[in-house]
N, CA, C and O atoms as a GROMACS GRO file, in nm:
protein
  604
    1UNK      N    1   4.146   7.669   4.194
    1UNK     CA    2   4.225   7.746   4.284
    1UNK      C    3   4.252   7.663   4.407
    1UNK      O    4   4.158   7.613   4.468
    2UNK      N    5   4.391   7.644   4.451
    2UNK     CA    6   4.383   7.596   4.589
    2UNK      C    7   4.437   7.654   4.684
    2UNK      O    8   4.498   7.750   4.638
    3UNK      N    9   4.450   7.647   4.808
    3UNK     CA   10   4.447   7.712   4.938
    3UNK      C   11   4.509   7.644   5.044
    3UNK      O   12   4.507   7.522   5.027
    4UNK      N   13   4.546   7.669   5.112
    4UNK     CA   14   4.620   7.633   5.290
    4UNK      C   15   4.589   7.658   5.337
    4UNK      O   16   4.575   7.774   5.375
    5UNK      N   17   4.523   7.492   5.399
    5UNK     CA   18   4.450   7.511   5.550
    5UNK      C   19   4.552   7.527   5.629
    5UNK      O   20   4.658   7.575   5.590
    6UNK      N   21   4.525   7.480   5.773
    6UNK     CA   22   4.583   7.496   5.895
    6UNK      C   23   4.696   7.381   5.908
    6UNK      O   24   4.797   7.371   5.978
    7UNK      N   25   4.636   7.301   5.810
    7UNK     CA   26   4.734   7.186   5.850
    7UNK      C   27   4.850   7.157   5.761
    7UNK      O   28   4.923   7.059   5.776
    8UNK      N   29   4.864   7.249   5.665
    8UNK     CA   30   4.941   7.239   5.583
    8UNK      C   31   4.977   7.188   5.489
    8UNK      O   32   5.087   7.198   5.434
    9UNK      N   33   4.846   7.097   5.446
    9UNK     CA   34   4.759   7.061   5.300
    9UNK      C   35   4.719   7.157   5.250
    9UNK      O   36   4.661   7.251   5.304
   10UNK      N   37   4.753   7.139   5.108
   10UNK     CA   38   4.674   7.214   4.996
   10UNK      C   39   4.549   7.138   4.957
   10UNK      O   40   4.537   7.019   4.928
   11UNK      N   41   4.448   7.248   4.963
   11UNK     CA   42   4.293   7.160   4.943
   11UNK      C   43   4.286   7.266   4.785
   11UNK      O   44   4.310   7.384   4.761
   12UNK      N   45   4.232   7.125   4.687
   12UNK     CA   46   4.213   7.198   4.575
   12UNK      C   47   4.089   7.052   4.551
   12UNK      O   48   4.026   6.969   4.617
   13UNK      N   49   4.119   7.114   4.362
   13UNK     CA   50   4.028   6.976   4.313
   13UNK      C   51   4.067   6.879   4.348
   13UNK      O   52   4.187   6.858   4.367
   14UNK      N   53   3.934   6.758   4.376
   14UNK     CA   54   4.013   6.600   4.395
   14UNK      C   55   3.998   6.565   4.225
   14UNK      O   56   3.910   6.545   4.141
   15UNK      N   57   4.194   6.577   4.244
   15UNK     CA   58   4.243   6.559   4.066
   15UNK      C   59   4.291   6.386   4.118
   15UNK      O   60   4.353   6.325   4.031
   16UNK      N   61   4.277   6.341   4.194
   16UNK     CA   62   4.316   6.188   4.196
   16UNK      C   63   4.250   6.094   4.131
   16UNK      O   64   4.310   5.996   4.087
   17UNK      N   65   4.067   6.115   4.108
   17UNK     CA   66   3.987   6.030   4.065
   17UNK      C   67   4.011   6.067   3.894
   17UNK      O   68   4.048   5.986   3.808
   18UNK      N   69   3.978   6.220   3.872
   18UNK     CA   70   4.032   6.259   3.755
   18UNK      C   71   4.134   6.190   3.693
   18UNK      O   72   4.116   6.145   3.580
   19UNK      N   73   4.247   6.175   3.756
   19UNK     CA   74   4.413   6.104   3.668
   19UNK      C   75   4.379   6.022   3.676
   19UNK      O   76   4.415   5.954   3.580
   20UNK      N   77   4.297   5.950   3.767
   20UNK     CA   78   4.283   5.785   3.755
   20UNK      C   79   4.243   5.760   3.654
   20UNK      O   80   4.292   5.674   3.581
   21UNK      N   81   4.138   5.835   3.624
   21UNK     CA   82   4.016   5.792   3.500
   21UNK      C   83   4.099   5.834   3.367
   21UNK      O   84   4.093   5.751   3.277
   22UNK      N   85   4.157   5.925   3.346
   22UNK     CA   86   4.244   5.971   3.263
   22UNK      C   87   4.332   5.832   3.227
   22UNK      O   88   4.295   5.760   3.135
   23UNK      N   89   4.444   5.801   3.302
   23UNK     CA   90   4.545   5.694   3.288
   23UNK      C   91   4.423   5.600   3.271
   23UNK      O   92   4.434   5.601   3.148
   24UNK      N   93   4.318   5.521   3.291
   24UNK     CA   94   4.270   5.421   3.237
   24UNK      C   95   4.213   5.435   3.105
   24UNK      O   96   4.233   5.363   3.006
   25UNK      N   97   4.132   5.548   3.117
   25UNK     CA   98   4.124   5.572   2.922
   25UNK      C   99   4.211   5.573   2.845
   25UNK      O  100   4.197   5.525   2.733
   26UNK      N  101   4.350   5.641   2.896
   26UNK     CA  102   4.494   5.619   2.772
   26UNK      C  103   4.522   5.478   2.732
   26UNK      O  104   4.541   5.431   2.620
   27UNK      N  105   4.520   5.408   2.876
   27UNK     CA  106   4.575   5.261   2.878
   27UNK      C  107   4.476   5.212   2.777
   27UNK      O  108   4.512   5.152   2.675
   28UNK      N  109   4.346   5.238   2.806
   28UNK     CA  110   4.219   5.141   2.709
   28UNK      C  111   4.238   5.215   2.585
   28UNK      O  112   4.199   5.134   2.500
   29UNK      N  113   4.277   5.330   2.517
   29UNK     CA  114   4.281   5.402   2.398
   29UNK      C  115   4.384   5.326   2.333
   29UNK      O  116   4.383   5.281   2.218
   30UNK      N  117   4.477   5.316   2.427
   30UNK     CA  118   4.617   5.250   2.358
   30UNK      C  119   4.627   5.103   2.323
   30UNK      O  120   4.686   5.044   2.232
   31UNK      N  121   4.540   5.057   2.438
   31UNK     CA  122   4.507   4.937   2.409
   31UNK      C  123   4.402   4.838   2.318
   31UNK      O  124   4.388   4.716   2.317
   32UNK      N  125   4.334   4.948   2.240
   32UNK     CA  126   4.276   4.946   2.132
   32UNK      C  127   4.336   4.911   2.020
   32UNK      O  128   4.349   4.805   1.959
   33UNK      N  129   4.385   5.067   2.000
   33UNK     CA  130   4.470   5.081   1.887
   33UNK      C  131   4.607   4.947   1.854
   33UNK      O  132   4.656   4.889   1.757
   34UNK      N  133   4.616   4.949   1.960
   34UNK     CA  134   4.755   4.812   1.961
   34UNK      C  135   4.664   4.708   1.900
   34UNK      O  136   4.682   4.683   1.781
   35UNK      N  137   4.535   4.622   1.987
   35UNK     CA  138   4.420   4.533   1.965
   35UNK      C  139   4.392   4.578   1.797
   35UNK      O  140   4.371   4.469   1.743
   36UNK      N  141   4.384   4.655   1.719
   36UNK     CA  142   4.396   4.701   1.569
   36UNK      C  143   4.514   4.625   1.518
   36UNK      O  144   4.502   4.530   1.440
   37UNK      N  145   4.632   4.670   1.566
   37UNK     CA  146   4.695   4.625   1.469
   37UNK      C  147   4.754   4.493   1.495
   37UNK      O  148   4.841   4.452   1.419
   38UNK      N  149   4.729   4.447   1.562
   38UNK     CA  150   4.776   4.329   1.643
   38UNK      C  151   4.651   4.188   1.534
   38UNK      O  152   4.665   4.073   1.492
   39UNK      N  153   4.549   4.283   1.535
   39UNK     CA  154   4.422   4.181   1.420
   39UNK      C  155   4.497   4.229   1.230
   39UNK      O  156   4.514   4.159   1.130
   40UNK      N  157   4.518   4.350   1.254
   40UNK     CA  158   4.611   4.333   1.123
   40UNK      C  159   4.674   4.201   1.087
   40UNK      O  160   4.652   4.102   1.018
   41UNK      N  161   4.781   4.258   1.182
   41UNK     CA  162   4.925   4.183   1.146
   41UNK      C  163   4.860   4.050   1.139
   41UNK      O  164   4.831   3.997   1.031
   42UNK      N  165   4.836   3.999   1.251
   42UNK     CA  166   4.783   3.825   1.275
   42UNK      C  167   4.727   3.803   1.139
   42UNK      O  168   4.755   3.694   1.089
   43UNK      N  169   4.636   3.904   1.051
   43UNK     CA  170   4.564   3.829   0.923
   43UNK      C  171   4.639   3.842   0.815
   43UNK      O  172   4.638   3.765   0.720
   44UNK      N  173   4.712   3.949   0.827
   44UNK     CA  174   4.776   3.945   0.712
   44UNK      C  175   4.908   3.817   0.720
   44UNK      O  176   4.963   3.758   0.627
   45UNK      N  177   4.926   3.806   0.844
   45UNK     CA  178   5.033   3.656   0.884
   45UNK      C  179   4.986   3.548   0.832
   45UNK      O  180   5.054   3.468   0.767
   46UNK      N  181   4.864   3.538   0.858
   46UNK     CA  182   4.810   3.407   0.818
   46UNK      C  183   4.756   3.395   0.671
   46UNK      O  184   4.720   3.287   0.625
   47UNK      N  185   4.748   3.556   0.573
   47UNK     CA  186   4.754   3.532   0.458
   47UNK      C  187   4.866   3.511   0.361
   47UNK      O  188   4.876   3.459   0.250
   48UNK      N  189   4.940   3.565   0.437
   48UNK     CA  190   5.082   3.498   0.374
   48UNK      C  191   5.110   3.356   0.407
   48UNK      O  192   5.185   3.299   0.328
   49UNK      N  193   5.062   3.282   0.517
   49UNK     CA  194   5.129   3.147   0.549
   49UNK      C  195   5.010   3.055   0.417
   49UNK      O  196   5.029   2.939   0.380
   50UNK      N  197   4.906   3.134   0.374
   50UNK     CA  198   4.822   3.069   0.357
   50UNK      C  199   4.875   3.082   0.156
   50UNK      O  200   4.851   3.002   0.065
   51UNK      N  201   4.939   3.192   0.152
   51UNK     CA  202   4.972   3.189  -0.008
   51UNK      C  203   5.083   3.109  -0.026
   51UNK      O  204   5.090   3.061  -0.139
   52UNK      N  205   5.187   3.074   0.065
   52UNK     CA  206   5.279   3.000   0.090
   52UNK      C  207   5.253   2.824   0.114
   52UNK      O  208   5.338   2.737   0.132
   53UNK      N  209   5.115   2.813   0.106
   53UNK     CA  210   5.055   2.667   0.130
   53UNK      C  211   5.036   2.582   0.236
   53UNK      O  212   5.051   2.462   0.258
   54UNK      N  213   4.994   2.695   0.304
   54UNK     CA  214   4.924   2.666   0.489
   54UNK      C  215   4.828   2.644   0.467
   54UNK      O  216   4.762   2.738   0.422
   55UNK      N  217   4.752   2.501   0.484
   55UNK     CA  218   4.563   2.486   0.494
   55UNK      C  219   4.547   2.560   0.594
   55UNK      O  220   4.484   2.660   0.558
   56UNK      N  221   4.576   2.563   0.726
   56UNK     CA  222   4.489   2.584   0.832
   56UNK      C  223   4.383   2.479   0.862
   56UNK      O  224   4.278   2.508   0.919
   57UNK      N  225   4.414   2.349   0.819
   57UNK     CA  226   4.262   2.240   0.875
   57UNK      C  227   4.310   2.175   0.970
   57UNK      O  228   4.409   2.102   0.958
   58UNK      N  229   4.264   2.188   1.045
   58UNK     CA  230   4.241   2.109   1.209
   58UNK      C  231   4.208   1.969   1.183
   58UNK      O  232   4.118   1.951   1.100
   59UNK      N  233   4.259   1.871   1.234
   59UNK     CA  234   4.214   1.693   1.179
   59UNK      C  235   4.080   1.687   1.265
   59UNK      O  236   3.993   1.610   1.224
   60UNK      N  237   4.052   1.763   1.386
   60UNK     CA  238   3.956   1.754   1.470
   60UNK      C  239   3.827   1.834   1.402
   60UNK      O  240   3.793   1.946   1.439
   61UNK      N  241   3.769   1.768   1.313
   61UNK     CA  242   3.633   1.792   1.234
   61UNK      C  243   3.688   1.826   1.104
   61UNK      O  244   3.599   1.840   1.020
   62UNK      N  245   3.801   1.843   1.062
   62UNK     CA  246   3.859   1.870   0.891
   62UNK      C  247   3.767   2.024   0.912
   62UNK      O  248   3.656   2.022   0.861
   63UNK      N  249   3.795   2.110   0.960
   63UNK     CA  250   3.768   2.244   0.936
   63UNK      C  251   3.882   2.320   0.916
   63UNK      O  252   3.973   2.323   0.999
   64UNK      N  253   3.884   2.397   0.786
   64UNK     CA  254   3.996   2.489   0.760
   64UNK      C  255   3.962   2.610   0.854
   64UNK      O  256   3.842   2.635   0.856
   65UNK      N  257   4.052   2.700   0.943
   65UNK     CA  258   4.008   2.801   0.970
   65UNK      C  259   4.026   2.896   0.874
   65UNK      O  260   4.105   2.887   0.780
   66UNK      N  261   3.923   3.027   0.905
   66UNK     CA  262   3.910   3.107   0.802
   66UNK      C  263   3.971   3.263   0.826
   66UNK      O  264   3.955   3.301   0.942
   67UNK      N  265   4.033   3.352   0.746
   67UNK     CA  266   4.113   3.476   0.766
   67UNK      C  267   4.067   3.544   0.901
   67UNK      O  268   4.127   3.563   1.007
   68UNK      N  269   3.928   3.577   0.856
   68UNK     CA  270   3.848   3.624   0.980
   68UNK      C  271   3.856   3.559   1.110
   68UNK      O  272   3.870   3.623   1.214
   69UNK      N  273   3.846   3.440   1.105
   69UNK     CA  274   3.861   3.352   1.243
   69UNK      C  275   4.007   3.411   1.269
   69UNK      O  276   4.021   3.415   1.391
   70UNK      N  277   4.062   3.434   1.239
   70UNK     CA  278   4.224   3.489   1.301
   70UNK      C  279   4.205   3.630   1.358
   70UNK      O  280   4.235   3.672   1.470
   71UNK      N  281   4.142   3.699   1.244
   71UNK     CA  282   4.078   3.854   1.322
   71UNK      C  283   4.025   3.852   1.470
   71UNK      O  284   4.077   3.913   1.564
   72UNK      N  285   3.895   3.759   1.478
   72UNK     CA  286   3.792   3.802   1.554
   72UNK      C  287   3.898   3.724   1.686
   72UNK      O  288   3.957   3.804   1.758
   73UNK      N  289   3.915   3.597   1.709
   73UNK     CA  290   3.992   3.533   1.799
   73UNK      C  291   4.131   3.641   1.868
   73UNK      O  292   4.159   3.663   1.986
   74UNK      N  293   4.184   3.684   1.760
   74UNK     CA  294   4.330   3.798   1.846
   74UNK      C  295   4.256   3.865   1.855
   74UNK      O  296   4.228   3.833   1.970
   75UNK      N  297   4.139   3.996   1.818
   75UNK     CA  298   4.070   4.041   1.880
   75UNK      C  299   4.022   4.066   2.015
   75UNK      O  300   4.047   4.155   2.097
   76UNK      N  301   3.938   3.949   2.015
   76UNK     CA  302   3.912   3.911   2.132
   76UNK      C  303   4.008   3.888   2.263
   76UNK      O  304   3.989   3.937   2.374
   77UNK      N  305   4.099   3.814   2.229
   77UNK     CA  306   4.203   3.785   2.325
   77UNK      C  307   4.294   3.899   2.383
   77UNK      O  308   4.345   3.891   2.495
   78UNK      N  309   4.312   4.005   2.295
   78UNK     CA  310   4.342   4.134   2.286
   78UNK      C  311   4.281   4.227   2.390
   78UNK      O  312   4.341   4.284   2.482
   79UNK      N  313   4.135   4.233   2.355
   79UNK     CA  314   4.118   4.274   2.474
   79UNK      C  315   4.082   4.263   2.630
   79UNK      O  316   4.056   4.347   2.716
   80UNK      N  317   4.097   4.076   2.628
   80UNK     CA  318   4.132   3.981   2.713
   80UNK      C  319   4.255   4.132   2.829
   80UNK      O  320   4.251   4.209   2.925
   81UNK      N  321   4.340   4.083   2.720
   81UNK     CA  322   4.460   4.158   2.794
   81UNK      C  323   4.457   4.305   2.839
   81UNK      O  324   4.482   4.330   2.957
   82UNK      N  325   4.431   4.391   2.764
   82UNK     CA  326   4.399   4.498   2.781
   82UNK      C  327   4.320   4.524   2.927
   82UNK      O  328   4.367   4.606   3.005
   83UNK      N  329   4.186   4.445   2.962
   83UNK     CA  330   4.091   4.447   3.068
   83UNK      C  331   4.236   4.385   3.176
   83UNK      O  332   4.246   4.440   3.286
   84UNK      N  333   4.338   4.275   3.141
   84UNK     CA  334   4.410   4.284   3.274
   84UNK      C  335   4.505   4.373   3.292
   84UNK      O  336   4.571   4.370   3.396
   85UNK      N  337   4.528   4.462   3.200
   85UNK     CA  338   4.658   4.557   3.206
   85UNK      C  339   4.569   4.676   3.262
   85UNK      O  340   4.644   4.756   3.318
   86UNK      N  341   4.456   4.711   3.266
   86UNK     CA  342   4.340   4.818   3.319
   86UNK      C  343   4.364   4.775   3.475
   86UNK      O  344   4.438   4.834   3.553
   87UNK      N  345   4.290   4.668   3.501
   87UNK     CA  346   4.316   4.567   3.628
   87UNK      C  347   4.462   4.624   3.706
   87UNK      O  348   4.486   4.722   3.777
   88UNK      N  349   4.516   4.549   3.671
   88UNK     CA  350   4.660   4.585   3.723
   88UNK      C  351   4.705   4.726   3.764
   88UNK      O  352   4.755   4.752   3.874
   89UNK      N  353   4.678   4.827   3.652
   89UNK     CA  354   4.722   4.952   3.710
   89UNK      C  355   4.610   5.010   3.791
   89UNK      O  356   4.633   5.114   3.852
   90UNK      N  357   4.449   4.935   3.802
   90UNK     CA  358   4.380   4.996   3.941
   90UNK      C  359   4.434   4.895   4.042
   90UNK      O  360   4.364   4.918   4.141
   91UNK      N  361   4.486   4.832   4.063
   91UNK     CA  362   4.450   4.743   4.170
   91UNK      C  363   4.645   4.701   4.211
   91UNK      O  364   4.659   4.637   4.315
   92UNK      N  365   4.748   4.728   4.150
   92UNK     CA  366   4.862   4.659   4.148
   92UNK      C  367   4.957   4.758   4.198
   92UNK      O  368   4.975   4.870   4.149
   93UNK      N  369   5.028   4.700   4.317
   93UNK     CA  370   5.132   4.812   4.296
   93UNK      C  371   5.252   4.835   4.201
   93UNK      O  372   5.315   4.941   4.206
   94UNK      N  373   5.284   4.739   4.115
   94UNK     CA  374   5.340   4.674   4.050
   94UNK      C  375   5.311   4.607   3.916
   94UNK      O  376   5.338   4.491   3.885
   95UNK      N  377   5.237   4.723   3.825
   95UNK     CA  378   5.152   4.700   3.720
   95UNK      C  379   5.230   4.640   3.571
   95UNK      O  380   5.212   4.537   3.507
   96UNK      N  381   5.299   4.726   3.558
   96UNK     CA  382   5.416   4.648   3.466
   96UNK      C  383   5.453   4.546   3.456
   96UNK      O  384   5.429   4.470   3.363
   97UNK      N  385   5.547   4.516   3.589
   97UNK     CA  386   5.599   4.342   3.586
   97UNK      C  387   5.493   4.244   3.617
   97UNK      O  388   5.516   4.129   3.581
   98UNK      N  389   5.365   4.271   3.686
   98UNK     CA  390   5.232   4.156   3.692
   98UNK      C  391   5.151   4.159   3.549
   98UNK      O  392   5.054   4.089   3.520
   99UNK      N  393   5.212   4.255   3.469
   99UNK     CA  394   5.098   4.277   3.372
   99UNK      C  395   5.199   4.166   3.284
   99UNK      O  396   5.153   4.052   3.272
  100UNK      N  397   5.346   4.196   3.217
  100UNK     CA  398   5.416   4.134   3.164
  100UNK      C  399   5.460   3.966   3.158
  100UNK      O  400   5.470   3.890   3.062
  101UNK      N  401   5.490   3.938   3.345
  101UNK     CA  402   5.456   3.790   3.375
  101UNK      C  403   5.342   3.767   3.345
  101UNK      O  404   5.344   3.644   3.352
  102UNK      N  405   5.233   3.796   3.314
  102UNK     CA  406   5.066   3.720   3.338
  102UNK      C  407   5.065   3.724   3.157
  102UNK      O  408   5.022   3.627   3.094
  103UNK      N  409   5.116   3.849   3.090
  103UNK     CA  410   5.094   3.791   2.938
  103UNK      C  411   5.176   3.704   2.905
  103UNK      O  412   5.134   3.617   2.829
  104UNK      N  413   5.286   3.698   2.940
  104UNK     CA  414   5.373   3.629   2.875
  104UNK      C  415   5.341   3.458   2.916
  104UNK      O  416   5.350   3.362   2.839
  105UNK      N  417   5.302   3.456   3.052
  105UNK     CA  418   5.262   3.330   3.086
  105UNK      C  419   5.153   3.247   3.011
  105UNK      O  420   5.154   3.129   2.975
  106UNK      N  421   5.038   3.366   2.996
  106UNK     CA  422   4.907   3.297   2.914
  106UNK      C  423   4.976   3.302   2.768
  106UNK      O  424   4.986   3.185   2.731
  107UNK      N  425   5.027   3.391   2.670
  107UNK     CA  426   5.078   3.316   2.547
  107UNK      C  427   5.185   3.215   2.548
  107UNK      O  428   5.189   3.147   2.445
  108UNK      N  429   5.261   3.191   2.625
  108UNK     CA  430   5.315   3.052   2.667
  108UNK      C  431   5.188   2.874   2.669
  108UNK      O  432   5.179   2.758   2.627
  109UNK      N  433   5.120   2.979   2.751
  109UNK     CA  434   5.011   2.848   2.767
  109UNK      C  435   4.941   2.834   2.624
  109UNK      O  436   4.923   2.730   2.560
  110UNK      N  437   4.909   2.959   2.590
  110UNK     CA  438   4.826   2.930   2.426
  110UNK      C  439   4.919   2.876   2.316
  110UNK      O  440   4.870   2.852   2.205
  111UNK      N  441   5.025   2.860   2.335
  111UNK     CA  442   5.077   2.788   2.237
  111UNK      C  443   5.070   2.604   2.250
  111UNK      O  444   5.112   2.522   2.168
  112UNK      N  445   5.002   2.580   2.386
  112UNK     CA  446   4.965   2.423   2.345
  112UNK      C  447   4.888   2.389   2.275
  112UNK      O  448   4.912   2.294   2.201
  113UNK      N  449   4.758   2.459   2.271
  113UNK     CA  450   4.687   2.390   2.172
  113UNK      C  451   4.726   2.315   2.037
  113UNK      O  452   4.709   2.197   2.003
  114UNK      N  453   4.798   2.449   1.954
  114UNK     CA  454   4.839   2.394   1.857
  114UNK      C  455   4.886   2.286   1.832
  114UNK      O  456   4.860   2.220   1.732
  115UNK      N  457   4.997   2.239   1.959
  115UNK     CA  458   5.101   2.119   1.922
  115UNK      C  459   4.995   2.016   1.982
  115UNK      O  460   5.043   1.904   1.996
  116UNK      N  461   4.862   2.029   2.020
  116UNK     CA  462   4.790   1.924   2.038
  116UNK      C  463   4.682   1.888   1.938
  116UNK      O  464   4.602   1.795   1.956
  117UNK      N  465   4.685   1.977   1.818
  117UNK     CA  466   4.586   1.993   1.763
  117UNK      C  467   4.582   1.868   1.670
  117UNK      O  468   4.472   1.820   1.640
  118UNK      N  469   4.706   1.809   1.622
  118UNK     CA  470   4.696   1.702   1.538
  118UNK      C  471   4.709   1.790   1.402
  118UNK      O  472   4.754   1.707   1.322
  119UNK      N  473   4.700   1.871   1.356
  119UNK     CA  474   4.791   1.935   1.241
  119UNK      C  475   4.898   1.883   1.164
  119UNK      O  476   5.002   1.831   1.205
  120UNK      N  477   4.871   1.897   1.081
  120UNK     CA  478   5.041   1.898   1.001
  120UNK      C  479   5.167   1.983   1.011
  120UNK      O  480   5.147   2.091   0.955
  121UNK      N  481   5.240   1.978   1.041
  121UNK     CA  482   5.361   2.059   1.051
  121UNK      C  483   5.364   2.209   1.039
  121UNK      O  484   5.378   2.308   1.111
  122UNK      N  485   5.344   2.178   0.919
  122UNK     CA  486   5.325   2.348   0.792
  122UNK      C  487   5.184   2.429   0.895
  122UNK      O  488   5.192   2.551   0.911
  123UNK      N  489   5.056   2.347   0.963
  123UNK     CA  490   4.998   2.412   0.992
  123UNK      C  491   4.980   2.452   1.143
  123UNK      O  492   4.922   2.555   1.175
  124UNK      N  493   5.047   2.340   1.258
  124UNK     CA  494   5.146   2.355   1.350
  124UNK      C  495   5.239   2.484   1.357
  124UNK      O  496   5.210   2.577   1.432
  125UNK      N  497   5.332   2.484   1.288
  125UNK     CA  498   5.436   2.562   1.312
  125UNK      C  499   5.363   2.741   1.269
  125UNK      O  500   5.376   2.836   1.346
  126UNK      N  501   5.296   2.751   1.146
  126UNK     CA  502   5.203   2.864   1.138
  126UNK      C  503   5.142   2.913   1.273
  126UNK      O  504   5.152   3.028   1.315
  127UNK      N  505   5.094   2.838   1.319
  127UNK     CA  506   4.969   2.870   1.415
  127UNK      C  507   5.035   2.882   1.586
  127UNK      O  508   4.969   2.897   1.689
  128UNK      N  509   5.172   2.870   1.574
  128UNK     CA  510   5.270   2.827   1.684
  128UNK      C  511   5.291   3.064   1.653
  128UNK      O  512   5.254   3.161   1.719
  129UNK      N  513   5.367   3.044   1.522
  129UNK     CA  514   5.345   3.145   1.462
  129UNK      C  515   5.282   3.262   1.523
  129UNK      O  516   5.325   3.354   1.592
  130UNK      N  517   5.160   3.229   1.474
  130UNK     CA  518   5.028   3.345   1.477
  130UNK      C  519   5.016   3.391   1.586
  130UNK      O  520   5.010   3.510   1.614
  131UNK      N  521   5.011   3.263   1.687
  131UNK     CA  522   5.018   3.313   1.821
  131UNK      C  523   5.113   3.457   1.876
  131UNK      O  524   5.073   3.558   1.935
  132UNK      N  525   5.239   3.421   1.834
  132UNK     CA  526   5.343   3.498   1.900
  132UNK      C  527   5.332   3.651   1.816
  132UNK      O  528   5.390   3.750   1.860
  133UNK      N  529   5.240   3.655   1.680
  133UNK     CA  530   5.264   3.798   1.624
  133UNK      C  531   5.165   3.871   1.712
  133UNK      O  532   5.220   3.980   1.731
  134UNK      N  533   5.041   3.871   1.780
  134UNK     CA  534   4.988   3.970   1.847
  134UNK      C  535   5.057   3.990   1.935
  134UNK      O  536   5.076   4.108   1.965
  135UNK      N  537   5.123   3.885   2.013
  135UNK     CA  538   5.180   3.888   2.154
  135UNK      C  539   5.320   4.026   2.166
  135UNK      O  540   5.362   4.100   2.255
  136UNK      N  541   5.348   4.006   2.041
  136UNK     CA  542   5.482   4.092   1.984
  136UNK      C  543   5.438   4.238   1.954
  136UNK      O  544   5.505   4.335   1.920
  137UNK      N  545   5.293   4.222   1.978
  137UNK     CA  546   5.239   4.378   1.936
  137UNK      C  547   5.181   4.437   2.094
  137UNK      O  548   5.218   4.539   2.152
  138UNK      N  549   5.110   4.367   2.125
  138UNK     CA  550   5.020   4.351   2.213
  138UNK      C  551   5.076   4.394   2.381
  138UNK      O  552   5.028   4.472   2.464
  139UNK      N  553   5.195   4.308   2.382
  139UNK     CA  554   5.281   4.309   2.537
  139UNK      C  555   5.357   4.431   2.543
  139UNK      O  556   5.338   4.521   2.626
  140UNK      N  557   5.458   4.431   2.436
  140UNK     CA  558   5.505   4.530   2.493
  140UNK      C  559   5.459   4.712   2.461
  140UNK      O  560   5.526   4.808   2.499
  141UNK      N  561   5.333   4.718   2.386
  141UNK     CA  562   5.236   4.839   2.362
  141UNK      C  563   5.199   4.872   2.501
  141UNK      O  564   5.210   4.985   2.548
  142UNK      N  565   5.133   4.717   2.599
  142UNK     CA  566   5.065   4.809   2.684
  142UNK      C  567   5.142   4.762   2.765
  142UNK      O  568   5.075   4.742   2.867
  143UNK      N  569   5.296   4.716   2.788
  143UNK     CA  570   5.331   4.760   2.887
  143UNK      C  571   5.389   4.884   2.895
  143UNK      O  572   5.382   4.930   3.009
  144UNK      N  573   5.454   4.968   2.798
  144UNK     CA  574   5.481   5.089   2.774
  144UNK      C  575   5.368   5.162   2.780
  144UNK      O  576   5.393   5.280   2.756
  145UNK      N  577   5.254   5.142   2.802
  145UNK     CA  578   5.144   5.236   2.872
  145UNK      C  579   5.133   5.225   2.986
  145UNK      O  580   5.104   5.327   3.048
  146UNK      N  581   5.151   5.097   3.061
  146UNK     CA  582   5.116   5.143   3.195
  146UNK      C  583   5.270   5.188   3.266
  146UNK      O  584   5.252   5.244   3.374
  147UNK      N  585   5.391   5.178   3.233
  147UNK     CA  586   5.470   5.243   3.277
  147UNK      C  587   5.460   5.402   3.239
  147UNK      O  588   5.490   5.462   3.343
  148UNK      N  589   5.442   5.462   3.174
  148UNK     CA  590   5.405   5.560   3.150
  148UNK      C  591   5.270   5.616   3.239
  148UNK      O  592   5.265   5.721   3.303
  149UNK      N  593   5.179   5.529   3.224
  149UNK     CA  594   5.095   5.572   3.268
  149UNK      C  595   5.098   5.558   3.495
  149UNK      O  596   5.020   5.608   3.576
  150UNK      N  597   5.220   5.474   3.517
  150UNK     CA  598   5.214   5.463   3.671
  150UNK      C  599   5.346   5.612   3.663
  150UNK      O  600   5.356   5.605   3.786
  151UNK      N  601   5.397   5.671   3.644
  151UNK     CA  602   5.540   5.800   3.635
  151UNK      C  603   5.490   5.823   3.725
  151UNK      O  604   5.529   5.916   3.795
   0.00000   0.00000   0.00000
């Protein structure tokens, strides 16, 4: 129930901490679920590059990477992002476009490795690839949450 004081505020529940906490659980719910399919897609990407005759071996120790190593790595990085898209809408006035420049910048940057990796082409251009399929899931999921979630 709320009421009018003298000053011509309405004193009710403090629903501010409430929505806060609310909009960060959607953002982190959503940003889960995206972090799901974002480890999908990436493995099933790399099982197709891999039936198509992608090693995946790195010249730096001759290690093939393995399906799972594609899971757990976008995974991880996934919710890399997620913790700055949380970030941003506590702390940003401007959560969207800092959230969007800052992913787009770091998968820009993660695509050097690859072309430094000493790879072969076929496993170069895959992994140039792989990169960009979470990013394609990932960016614009939670930036359509936190615009939604700043209305």
């Amino acid at each position: 129930m709320s009421s009018m004081n003298d000053t011509g505020v309405v004193a009710g529940p403090a629903s501010g901490r409430t929505s806060r906490t609310h909009r960060l659980r959607g953002l982190a719910g959503t940003g889960f679920i995206a972090a799901l399919a974002a480890m999908v897609a990436t493995t099933l990407a790399a099982a197709l590059a891999q039936a198509v005759g992608v090693d995946f071996e790195v010249p730096d120790g001759g290690e093939t990477i393995p399906l799972s190593g594609f899971a757990v790595v976008t995974g991880f990085f996934s919710v890399v992002g997620i913790v700055i898209a949380v970030a941003l809408l506590r702390w940003s006035a401007r959560p969207v476009r800092r959230f969007v420049w800052t992913a787009v910048s770091l998968t820009a940057i993660s695509l050097v490795p690859p072309l430094l990796s000493g790879a072969d082409t076929a496993t170069t251009t895959a992994l140039l690839g792989l990169h960009l399929v979470p990013a394609t899931v990932m960016i614009p999921a939670l930036a359509r949450s936190l615009r939604t979630r700043t209305d």
